[in-house]
PDB file of C-alpha atoms in Angstrom:
ATOM      1  CA  MET P   1     -59.214 109.165   2.913  1.00 51.00           C
ATOM      2  CA  LYS P   2     -58.670 108.350   6.407  1.00 53.00           C
ATOM      3  CA  ARG P   3     -58.228 104.742   6.165  1.00 53.00           C
ATOM      4  CA  TRP P   4     -56.378 105.530   2.781  1.00 51.00           C
ATOM      5  CA  ILE P   5     -53.735 107.576   5.150  1.00 55.00           C
ATOM      6  CA  LEU P   6     -53.519 105.455   8.125  1.00 52.00           C
ATOM      7  CA  ALA P   7     -52.324 102.696   5.308  1.00 56.00           C
ATOM      8  CA  VAL P   8     -49.702 105.318   3.954  1.00 54.00           C
ATOM      9  CA  CYS P   9     -48.546 105.884   7.489  1.00 56.00           C
ATOM     10  CA  ILE P  10     -48.725 102.198   8.721  1.00 51.00           C
ATOM     11  CA  ALA P  11     -46.405 101.605   4.698  1.00 52.00           C
ATOM     12  CA  VAL P  12     -43.427 104.167   6.843  1.00 48.00           C
ATOM     13  CA  LEU P  13     -43.072 102.165   9.844  1.00 45.00           C
ATOM     14  CA  THR P  14     -41.648  99.705   7.050  1.00 39.00           C
ATOM     15  CA  GLY P  15     -39.105 102.233   5.212  1.00 39.00           C
ATOM     16  CA  LEU P  16     -39.300 105.624   5.027  1.00 39.00           C
ATOM     17  CA  THR P  17     -39.081 107.137   2.076  1.00 46.00           C
ATOM     18  CA  GLY P  18     -38.336 110.933   3.150  1.00 51.00           C
ATOM     19  CA  CYS P  19     -34.800 111.652   5.213  1.00 55.00           C
ATOM     20  CA  ALA P  20     -34.341 115.190   5.285  1.00 43.00           C
ATOM     21  CA  ARG P  21     -35.946 115.039   9.066  1.00 46.00           C
ATOM     22  CA  ASP P  22     -34.286 112.201   8.945  1.00 49.00           C
ATOM     23  CA  GLU P  23     -31.588 112.532  11.962  1.00 46.00           C
ATOM     24  CA  SER P  24     -34.618 113.545  13.958  1.00 45.00           C
ATOM     25  CA  ALA P  25     -37.102 110.963  13.659  1.00 45.00           C
ATOM     26  CA  LYS P  26     -33.647 108.497  14.625  1.00 47.00           C
ATOM     27  CA  GLN P  27     -33.429 110.595  18.218  1.00 45.00           C
ATOM     28  CA  GLN P  28     -35.820 110.189  20.682  1.00 47.00           C
ATOM     29  CA  ALA P  29     -35.623 111.714  24.220  1.00 42.00           C
ATOM     30  CA  ASP P  30     -36.069 109.075  26.825  1.00 40.00           C
ATOM     31  CA  GLY P  31     -39.755 108.223  27.165  1.00 56.00           C
ATOM     32  CA  ASP P  32     -40.557 110.711  24.366  1.00 78.00           C
ATOM     33  CA  ARG P  33     -42.012 109.206  20.858  1.00 84.00           C
ATOM     34  CA  MET P  34     -39.811 108.875  17.843  1.00 90.00           C
ATOM     35  CA  LYS P  35     -42.005 111.260  16.195  1.00 91.00           C
ATOM     36  CA  ILE P  36     -42.764 111.034  12.175  1.00 91.00           C
ATOM     37  CA  THR P  37     -44.438 114.069  10.449  1.00 93.00           C
ATOM     38  CA  VAL P  38     -47.032 113.511   7.238  1.00 91.00           C
ATOM     39  CA  ALA P  39     -47.949 115.397   4.372  1.00 91.00           C
ATOM     40  CA  VAL P  40     -50.731 114.386   2.837  1.00 86.00           C
ATOM     41  CA  TRP P  41     -53.696 116.054   1.680  1.00 85.00           C
ATOM     42  CA  ASN P  42     -55.812 116.871   4.766  1.00 82.00           C
ATOM     43  CA  ALA P  43     -53.519 115.388   7.280  1.00 83.00           C
ATOM     44  CA  GLU P  44     -54.571 117.661   9.915  1.00 83.00           C
ATOM     45  CA  ASP P  45     -58.697 116.607   9.538  1.00 82.00           C
ATOM     46  CA  ALA P  46     -58.000 113.416   8.913  1.00 78.00           C
ATOM     47  CA  LEU P  47     -54.771 112.302  11.899  1.00 81.00           C
ATOM     48  CA  VAL P  48     -56.758 113.092  14.428  1.00 78.00           C
ATOM     49  CA  GLY P  49     -58.611 111.770  16.728  1.00 74.00           C
ATOM     50  CA  ASP P  50     -58.917 107.676  15.133  1.00 80.00           C
ATOM     51  CA  ALA P  51     -58.064 105.165  18.227  1.00 86.00           C
ATOM     52  CA  VAL P  52     -57.042 103.140  14.943  1.00 86.00           C
ATOM     53  CA  LEU P  53     -54.375 105.162  14.368  1.00 86.00           C
ATOM     54  CA  ASP P  54     -53.981 105.261  18.031  1.00 88.00           C
ATOM     55  CA  ALA P  55     -53.319 101.987  18.640  1.00 89.00           C
ATOM     56  CA  VAL P  56     -50.905 101.448  15.719  1.00 87.00           C
ATOM     57  CA  GLU P  57     -49.000 105.159  17.911  1.00 88.00           C
ATOM     58  CA  GLU P  58     -49.413 103.232  20.403  1.00 89.00           C
ATOM     59  CA  ARG P  59     -47.648  99.410  18.664  1.00 88.00           C
ATOM     60  CA  PHE P  60     -45.213 101.112  17.701  1.00 86.00           C
ATOM     61  CA  GLY P  61     -44.271 104.020  19.737  1.00 90.00           C
ATOM     62  CA  VAL P  62     -44.465 106.409  17.532  1.00 90.00           C
ATOM     63  CA  THR P  63     -46.850 109.512  17.009  1.00 90.00           C
ATOM     64  CA  PHE P  64     -47.737 110.832  13.604  1.00 90.00           C
ATOM     65  CA  GLU P  65     -47.115 114.614  13.124  1.00 91.00           C
ATOM     66  CA  PRO P  66     -49.552 115.849   9.467  1.00 91.00           C
ATOM     67  CA  VAL P  67     -47.912 118.912   7.811  1.00 91.00           C
ATOM     68  CA  ASN P  68     -50.415 121.215   5.974  1.00 86.00           C
ATOM     69  CA  MET P  69     -51.163 119.960   2.339  1.00 85.00           C
ATOM     70  CA  THR P  70     -53.796 120.688   0.213  1.00 84.00           C
ATOM     71  CA  TRP P  71     -54.723 120.300  -3.314  1.00 82.00           C
ATOM     72  CA  ASN P  72     -53.783 123.249  -4.814  1.00 82.00           C
ATOM     73  CA  ASP P  73     -50.438 124.048  -3.319  1.00 83.00           C
ATOM     74  CA  TYR P  74     -48.841 120.909  -2.612  1.00 86.00           C
ATOM     75  CA  TYR P  75     -46.144 120.593  -5.710  1.00 85.00           C
ATOM     76  CA  GLN P  76     -45.378 124.110  -5.039  1.00 88.00           C
ATOM     77  CA  LYS P  77     -44.391 123.193  -0.794  1.00 90.00           C
ATOM     78  CA  VAL P  78     -42.909 120.123  -1.494  1.00 91.00           C
ATOM     79  CA  GLU P  79     -40.333 121.732  -4.251  1.00 90.00           C
ATOM     80  CA  ARG P  80     -40.238 124.226  -1.391  1.00 92.00           C
ATOM     81  CA  TRP P  81     -39.685 122.266   1.653  1.00 93.00           C
ATOM     82  CA  ALA P  82     -36.735 119.845  -0.871  1.00 92.00           C
ATOM     83  CA  ALA P  83     -35.240 123.076  -1.468  1.00 92.00           C
ATOM     84  CA  THR P  84     -35.000 124.447   1.460  1.00 92.00           C
ATOM     85  CA  ASP P  85     -33.759 120.453   2.859  1.00 90.00           C
ATOM     86  CA  SER P  86     -36.770 120.390   5.428  1.00 92.00           C
ATOM     87  CA  LEU P  87     -38.525 117.129   3.411  1.00 93.00           C
ATOM     88  CA  PRO P  88     -41.439 115.754   5.565  1.00 93.00           C
ATOM     89  CA  ASP P  89     -40.908 112.217   6.455  1.00 92.00           C
ATOM     90  CA  LEU P  90     -43.658 111.423   4.180  1.00 90.00           C
ATOM     91  CA  PHE P  91     -45.174 112.889   1.738  1.00 91.00           C
ATOM     92  CA  VAL P  92     -46.819 111.853  -0.294  1.00 88.00           C
ATOM     93  CA  GLY P  93     -47.711 113.492  -4.932  1.00 86.00           C
ATOM     94  CA  ASP P  94     -46.840 112.910  -8.894  1.00 80.00           C
ATOM     95  CA  PHE P  95     -43.793 113.262  -8.619  1.00 83.00           C
ATOM     96  CA  ARG P  96     -41.250 109.433  -9.331  1.00 79.00           C
ATOM     97  CA  ASN P  97     -42.805 110.459 -12.699  1.00 71.00           C
ATOM     98  CA  SER P  98     -40.916 113.886 -12.337  1.00 76.00           C
ATOM     99  CA  ARG P  99     -37.626 115.409 -13.189  1.00 76.00           C
ATOM    100  CA  TRP P 100     -37.972 116.260  -9.308  1.00 84.00           C
ATOM    101  CA  TYR P 101     -37.897 112.678  -8.152  1.00 85.00           C
ATOM    102  CA  THR P 102     -34.129 111.469  -9.436  1.00 83.00           C
ATOM    103  CA  GLN P 103     -32.289 115.026  -8.167  1.00 86.00           C
ATOM    104  CA  TRP P 104     -33.925 114.497  -5.075  1.00 91.00           C
ATOM    105  CA  VAL P 105     -32.057 111.194  -4.757  1.00 89.00           C
ATOM    106  CA  GLN P 106     -29.179 113.552  -6.344  1.00 87.00           C
ATOM    107  CA  LYS P 107     -28.646 115.150  -3.431  1.00 90.00           C
ATOM    108  CA  GLY P 108     -29.861 112.714  -0.385  1.00 91.00           C
ATOM    109  CA  LEU P 109     -32.643 114.553   0.232  1.00 93.00           C
ATOM    110  CA  LEU P 110     -34.961 110.801  -0.166  1.00 92.00           C
ATOM    111  CA  CYS P 111     -34.327 107.653   1.232  1.00 89.00           C
ATOM    112  CA  ALA P 112     -33.610 104.461   0.045  1.00 89.00           C
ATOM    113  CA  LEU P 113     -35.827 101.503   0.939  1.00 88.00           C
ATOM    114  CA  PRO P 114     -34.015  98.424   2.142  1.00 89.00           C
ATOM    115  CA  GLU P 115     -33.120  96.122  -0.635  1.00 86.00           C
ATOM    116  CA  ASP P 116     -33.776  93.863   1.504  1.00 90.00           C
ATOM    117  CA  LEU P 117     -38.064  93.756   2.394  1.00 88.00           C
ATOM    118  CA  SER P 118     -38.106  89.904   3.948  1.00 90.00           C
ATOM    119  CA  GLU P 119     -38.979  91.358   8.143  1.00 89.00           C
ATOM    120  CA  TYR P 120     -41.981  93.539   5.577  1.00 86.00           C
ATOM    121  CA  PRO P 121     -43.349  90.243   4.229  1.00 89.00           C
ATOM    122  CA  HIS P 122     -46.466  92.662   3.674  1.00 88.00           C
ATOM    123  CA  LEU P 123     -44.896  95.732   1.860  1.00 87.00           C
ATOM    124  CA  GLU P 124     -42.602  93.121   0.042  1.00 87.00           C
ATOM    125  CA  GLN P 125     -45.351  91.281  -1.360  1.00 87.00           C
ATOM    126  CA  TYR P 126     -47.231  94.880  -2.687  1.00 86.00           C
ATOM    127  CA  MET P 127     -43.324  95.391  -3.588  1.00 84.00           C
ATOM    128  CA  GLN P 128     -43.444  92.370  -5.955  1.00 82.00           C
ATOM    129  CA  ASN P 129     -46.446  93.654  -7.251  1.00 77.00           C
ATOM    130  CA  LEU P 130     -46.286  96.159  -8.720  1.00 75.00           C
ATOM    131  CA  GLN P 131     -43.274  94.182 -11.739  1.00 67.00           C
ATOM    132  CA  LEU P 132     -39.861  96.334 -10.325  1.00 62.00           C
ATOM    133  CA  THR P 133     -38.362  95.341 -13.200  1.00 57.00           C
ATOM    134  CA  GLN P 134     -40.625  97.360 -15.740  1.00 56.00           C
ATOM    135  CA  ILE P 135     -40.109 101.021 -13.364  1.00 64.00           C
ATOM    136  CA  SER P 136     -37.618 103.783 -13.755  1.00 59.00           C
ATOM    137  CA  LEU P 137     -35.795 103.003 -10.840  1.00 71.00           C
ATOM    138  CA  ALA P 138     -33.064 105.440  -9.810  1.00 72.00           C
ATOM    139  CA  ASP P 139     -29.649 104.124  -9.328  1.00 77.00           C
ATOM    140  CA  GLY P 140     -31.412 101.595  -9.590  1.00 79.00           C
ATOM    141  CA  ARG P 141     -33.224 101.611  -5.949  1.00 85.00           C
ATOM    142  CA  MET P 142     -36.719 102.285  -5.389  1.00 85.00           C
ATOM    143  CA  TYR P 143     -36.717 106.530  -3.593  1.00 88.00           C
ATOM    144  CA  CYS P 144     -40.458 105.426  -2.546  1.00 88.00           C
ATOM    145  CA  ILE P 145     -43.395 103.832  -2.481  1.00 87.00           C
ATOM    146  CA  PRO P 146     -45.509 103.676  -5.877  1.00 82.00           C
ATOM    147  CA  ARG P 147     -49.264 103.541  -5.518  1.00 78.00           C
ATOM    148  CA  GLN P 148     -50.595 100.352  -7.388  1.00 76.00           C
ATOM    149  CA  THR P 149     -53.675 102.093  -8.800  1.00 75.00           C
ATOM    150  CA  TYR P 150     -54.602  99.629 -10.686  1.00 76.00           C
ATOM    151  CA  PRO P 151     -54.110  95.137 -11.236  1.00 76.00           C
ATOM    152  CA  SER P 152     -52.488  95.641 -14.000  1.00 72.00           C
ATOM    153  CA  GLN P 153     -49.715  98.837 -16.214  1.00 65.00           C
ATOM    154  CA  GLU P 154     -52.318  98.106 -19.003  1.00 72.00           C
ATOM    155  CA  TRP P 155     -55.484  98.740 -16.748  1.00 77.00           C
ATOM    156  CA  THR P 156     -53.988 102.300 -16.859  1.00 70.00           C
ATOM    157  CA  SER P 157     -55.075 103.108 -20.531  1.00 70.00           C
ATOM    158  CA  ILE P 158     -58.439 104.348 -19.398  1.00 74.00           C
ATOM    159  CA  ASP P 159     -56.915 106.707 -18.021  1.00 73.00           C
ATOM    160  CA  ARG P 160     -57.301 108.846 -20.920  1.00 73.00           C
ATOM    161  CA  ILE P 161     -60.805 109.085 -21.743  1.00 79.00           C
ATOM    162  CA  ILE P 162     -62.219 112.052 -24.717  1.00 84.00           C
ATOM    163  CA  VAL P 163     -65.949 112.517 -23.846  1.00 87.00           C
ATOM    164  CA  TYR P 164     -67.937 112.964 -26.945  1.00 91.00           C
ATOM    165  CA  ARG P 165     -72.317 113.456 -27.398  1.00 93.00           C
ATOM    166  CA  TRP P 166     -73.488 109.976 -30.020  1.00 95.00           C
ATOM    167  CA  ASP P 167     -76.841 111.763 -29.763  1.00 95.00           C
ATOM    168  CA  LEU P 168     -75.564 114.455 -31.096  1.00 96.00           C
ATOM    169  CA  ALA P 169     -73.392 112.430 -33.590  1.00 96.00           C
ATOM    170  CA  GLN P 170     -76.570 110.423 -34.603  1.00 96.00           C
ATOM    171  CA  LYS P 171     -78.523 113.582 -35.171  1.00 96.00           C
ATOM    172  CA  ALA P 172     -75.356 115.222 -37.383  1.00 96.00           C
ATOM    173  CA  GLY P 173     -75.820 111.398 -39.748  1.00 95.00           C
ATOM    174  CA  ILE P 174     -72.836 110.144 -37.881  1.00 96.00           C
ATOM    175  CA  THR P 175     -74.474 105.800 -37.752  1.00 95.00           C
ATOM    176  CA  LYS P 176     -71.442 103.855 -36.645  1.00 95.00           C
ATOM    177  CA  GLU P 177     -69.239 104.972 -33.536  1.00 94.00           C
ATOM    178  CA  PRO P 178     -64.905 106.183 -34.296  1.00 94.00           C
ATOM    179  CA  GLU P 179     -62.342 103.374 -34.273  1.00 92.00           C
ATOM    180  CA  ASN P 180     -59.565 105.239 -34.917  1.00 90.00           C
ATOM    181  CA  TRP P 181     -58.370 109.347 -34.803  1.00 90.00           C
ATOM    182  CA  GLU P 182     -59.437 109.619 -38.506  1.00 92.00           C
ATOM    183  CA  GLU P 183     -63.032 108.338 -38.057  1.00 95.00           C
ATOM    184  CA  PHE P 184     -63.040 110.728 -34.854  1.00 93.00           C
ATOM    185  CA  GLN P 185     -62.101 114.052 -36.510  1.00 93.00           C
ATOM    186  CA  LYS P 186     -65.072 112.779 -39.216  1.00 94.00           C
ATOM    187  CA  MET P 187     -67.572 113.027 -35.999  1.00 95.00           C
ATOM    188  CA  ILE P 188     -66.914 116.032 -34.196  1.00 94.00           C
ATOM    189  CA  LEU P 189     -65.833 117.869 -37.572  1.00 95.00           C
ATOM    190  CA  ALA P 190     -69.659 116.435 -38.775  1.00 96.00           C
ATOM    191  CA  ILE P 191     -71.189 117.781 -35.212  1.00 96.00           C
ATOM    192  CA  MET P 192     -70.278 121.452 -35.751  1.00 95.00           C
ATOM    193  CA  ALA P 193     -70.939 121.485 -38.767  1.00 95.00           C
ATOM    194  CA  ALA P 194     -74.995 120.197 -37.631  1.00 95.00           C
ATOM    195  CA  ASP P 195     -74.311 122.070 -35.009  1.00 95.00           C
ATOM    196  CA  PRO P 196     -77.469 120.122 -33.330  1.00 94.00           C
ATOM    197  CA  GLU P 197     -78.524 122.211 -30.256  1.00 95.00           C
ATOM    198  CA  ASN P 198     -77.860 125.456 -32.329  1.00 94.00           C
ATOM    199  CA  THR P 199     -74.962 126.200 -29.869  1.00 94.00           C
ATOM    200  CA  GLY P 200     -72.410 127.021 -31.461  1.00 93.00           C
ATOM    201  CA  ILE P 201     -70.527 123.761 -30.561  1.00 93.00           C
ATOM    202  CA  GLN P 202     -66.584 123.695 -31.087  1.00 90.00           C
ATOM    203  CA  GLY P 203     -63.993 121.552 -31.027  1.00 88.00           C
ATOM    204  CA  MET P 204     -62.095 119.620 -28.650  1.00 85.00           C
ATOM    205  CA  SER P 205     -61.571 120.896 -25.184  1.00 83.00           C
ATOM    206  CA  VAL P 206     -59.738 120.081 -21.907  1.00 79.00           C
ATOM    207  CA  GLY P 207     -59.815 121.506 -18.267  1.00 75.00           C
ATOM    208  CA  ASN P 208     -55.912 121.068 -18.563  1.00 72.00           C
ATOM    209  CA  ALA P 209     -53.080 121.698 -21.447  1.00 69.00           C
ATOM    210  CA  GLY P 210     -51.808 118.467 -20.102  1.00 66.00           C
ATOM    211  CA  LEU P 211     -54.262 116.879 -21.056  1.00 71.00           C
ATOM    212  CA  ILE P 212     -53.553 117.606 -24.289  1.00 72.00           C
ATOM    213  CA  THR P 213     -49.580 115.149 -24.252  1.00 71.00           C
ATOM    214  CA  GLY P 214     -51.740 112.223 -22.035  1.00 71.00           C
ATOM    215  CA  ALA P 215     -54.694 112.036 -25.314  1.00 76.00           C
ATOM    216  CA  LEU P 216     -52.445 112.292 -28.453  1.00 76.00           C
ATOM    217  CA  LEU P 217     -48.815 111.278 -27.156  1.00 72.00           C
ATOM    218  CA  PRO P 218     -48.419 107.675 -27.196  1.00 64.00           C
ATOM    219  CA  TYR P 219     -48.355 106.431 -23.781  1.00 59.00           C
ATOM    220  CA  ALA P 220     -44.903 104.525 -24.131  1.00 57.00           C
ATOM    221  CA  SER P 221     -43.317 107.527 -24.751  1.00 62.00           C
ATOM    222  CA  SER P 222     -41.895 109.499 -21.742  1.00 57.00           C
ATOM    223  CA  VAL P 223     -43.096 112.931 -23.034  1.00 60.00           C
ATOM    224  CA  ALA P 224     -46.763 111.527 -22.437  1.00 54.00           C
ATOM    225  CA  VAL P 225     -46.119 112.206 -18.465  1.00 53.00           C
ATOM    226  CA  GLY P 226     -47.022 115.767 -18.497  1.00 50.00           C
ATOM    227  CA  SER P 227     -45.108 117.372 -16.006  1.00 50.00           C
ATOM    228  CA  GLY P 228     -41.454 116.782 -15.759  1.00 46.00           C
ATOM    229  CA  THR P 229     -40.333 113.995 -17.405  1.00 49.00           C
ATOM    230  CA  ASP P 230     -41.653 116.447 -21.237  1.00 50.00           C
ATOM    231  CA  PHE P 231     -37.679 117.551 -20.243  1.00 57.00           C
ATOM    232  CA  CYS P 232     -36.410 114.531 -20.649  1.00 66.00           C
ATOM    233  CA  TRP P 233     -32.919 113.149 -22.739  1.00 71.00           C
ATOM    234  CA  LYS P 234     -32.974 109.773 -24.155  1.00 71.00           C
ATOM    235  CA  GLU P 235     -29.838 107.756 -25.269  1.00 77.00           C
ATOM    236  CA  ASP P 236     -30.720 106.879 -29.861  1.00 79.00           C
ATOM    237  CA  MET P 237     -29.189 104.152 -30.769  1.00 83.00           C
ATOM    238  CA  ASP P 238     -25.678 105.852 -31.923  1.00 85.00           C
ATOM    239  CA  GLY P 239     -25.707 106.500 -28.488  1.00 84.00           C
ATOM    240  CA  VAL P 240     -26.359 110.190 -29.471  1.00 84.00           C
ATOM    241  CA  TYR P 241     -28.610 111.549 -26.234  1.00 79.00           C
ATOM    242  CA  LYS P 242     -31.815 113.885 -27.630  1.00 76.00           C
ATOM    243  CA  PRO P 243     -34.975 114.869 -26.560  1.00 73.00           C
ATOM    244  CA  ALA P 244     -37.320 112.236 -26.323  1.00 71.00           C
ATOM    245  CA  TYR P 245     -40.005 113.194 -28.868  1.00 71.00           C
ATOM    246  CA  PHE P 246     -37.272 113.172 -31.666  1.00 73.00           C
ATOM    247  CA  VAL P 247     -35.458 109.520 -29.924  1.00 70.00           C
ATOM    248  CA  ASP P 248     -39.253 107.967 -30.084  1.00 69.00           C
ATOM    249  CA  ASP P 249     -40.142 109.156 -32.756  1.00 72.00           C
ATOM    250  CA  LEU P 250     -43.201 111.213 -32.199  1.00 77.00           C
ATOM    251  CA  THR P 251     -43.657 113.495 -35.793  1.00 80.00           C
ATOM    252  CA  SER P 252     -46.767 111.409 -36.998  1.00 83.00           C
ATOM    253  CA  ALA P 253     -48.522 111.904 -33.189  1.00 82.00           C
ATOM    254  CA  PHE P 254     -47.429 115.282 -33.582  1.00 83.00           C
ATOM    255  CA  GLN P 255     -48.922 115.721 -36.808  1.00 87.00           C
ATOM    256  CA  LEU P 256     -52.093 114.706 -35.795  1.00 88.00           C
ATOM    257  CA  GLY P 257     -51.906 117.201 -33.116  1.00 86.00           C
ATOM    258  CA  ARG P 258     -51.373 119.489 -35.475  1.00 89.00           C
ATOM    259  CA  ASP P 259     -54.780 118.037 -37.926  1.00 90.00           C
ATOM    260  CA  MET P 260     -56.486 118.392 -35.354  1.00 89.00           C
ATOM    261  CA  TYR P 261     -56.109 121.895 -34.222  1.00 89.00           C
ATOM    262  CA  THR P 262     -55.897 123.349 -38.362  1.00 91.00           C
ATOM    263  CA  SER P 263     -59.514 121.559 -38.794  1.00 89.00           C
ATOM    264  CA  GLY P 264     -61.001 123.148 -35.689  1.00 88.00           C
ATOM    265  CA  CYS P 265     -61.575 118.660 -34.240  1.00 86.00           C
ATOM    266  CA  SER P 266     -59.233 120.718 -30.520  1.00 79.00           C
TER     267      SER P 266
END
């Protein structure tokens, strides 16, 4: 985690994304270093006592100041900072897929990355590898540095995983693992009916309600992103703006969810 945070801080030096404190970050008193506020999970522990960090700060003449942010409150904190025009110079989180990202751009709370990144070849190469033509841009520009989790977009399909007990399925008489939703529902219902371990086993469950959309909705749909874009409106073929789930024709996906609920699978 510490090395990752340091890498993010170095990226800031090639293009600051937050600009609520732009003036204070740019204006330096004689002999003072530029101060860059960083809101990253556990930043107070990560940005201290590190020889590499010290070397980076010395080389670039900056001081990274940690801003407290934890996993259980970062959404609320960042939203509050934006509402009070006090965003840190750098902050992280899953905001590019939310309605807030566009709102912050419209309000001038974020600074766009330079269109010409040739002075920063490593960042330029990184951004090119992200295939920005396939990423939704705000006003045609990028106001953040997206995190590349996988080598290509196709790999994101493994984010959606349903775990089940194959041993229980076999004890319930299932001989082949399911390859479609119909076979999957049949397997779940068979396990529930047989209850091999006599535990009163029930259907699917999730730790977070947002995970339901992740499993059932088509990956290409705007609604499939569980936070924020649920409220997205898209233009249909007639030029009329409608909620995304109408434009994307998700009737069959919602029907699947309904069928699984009424059958007891979920």
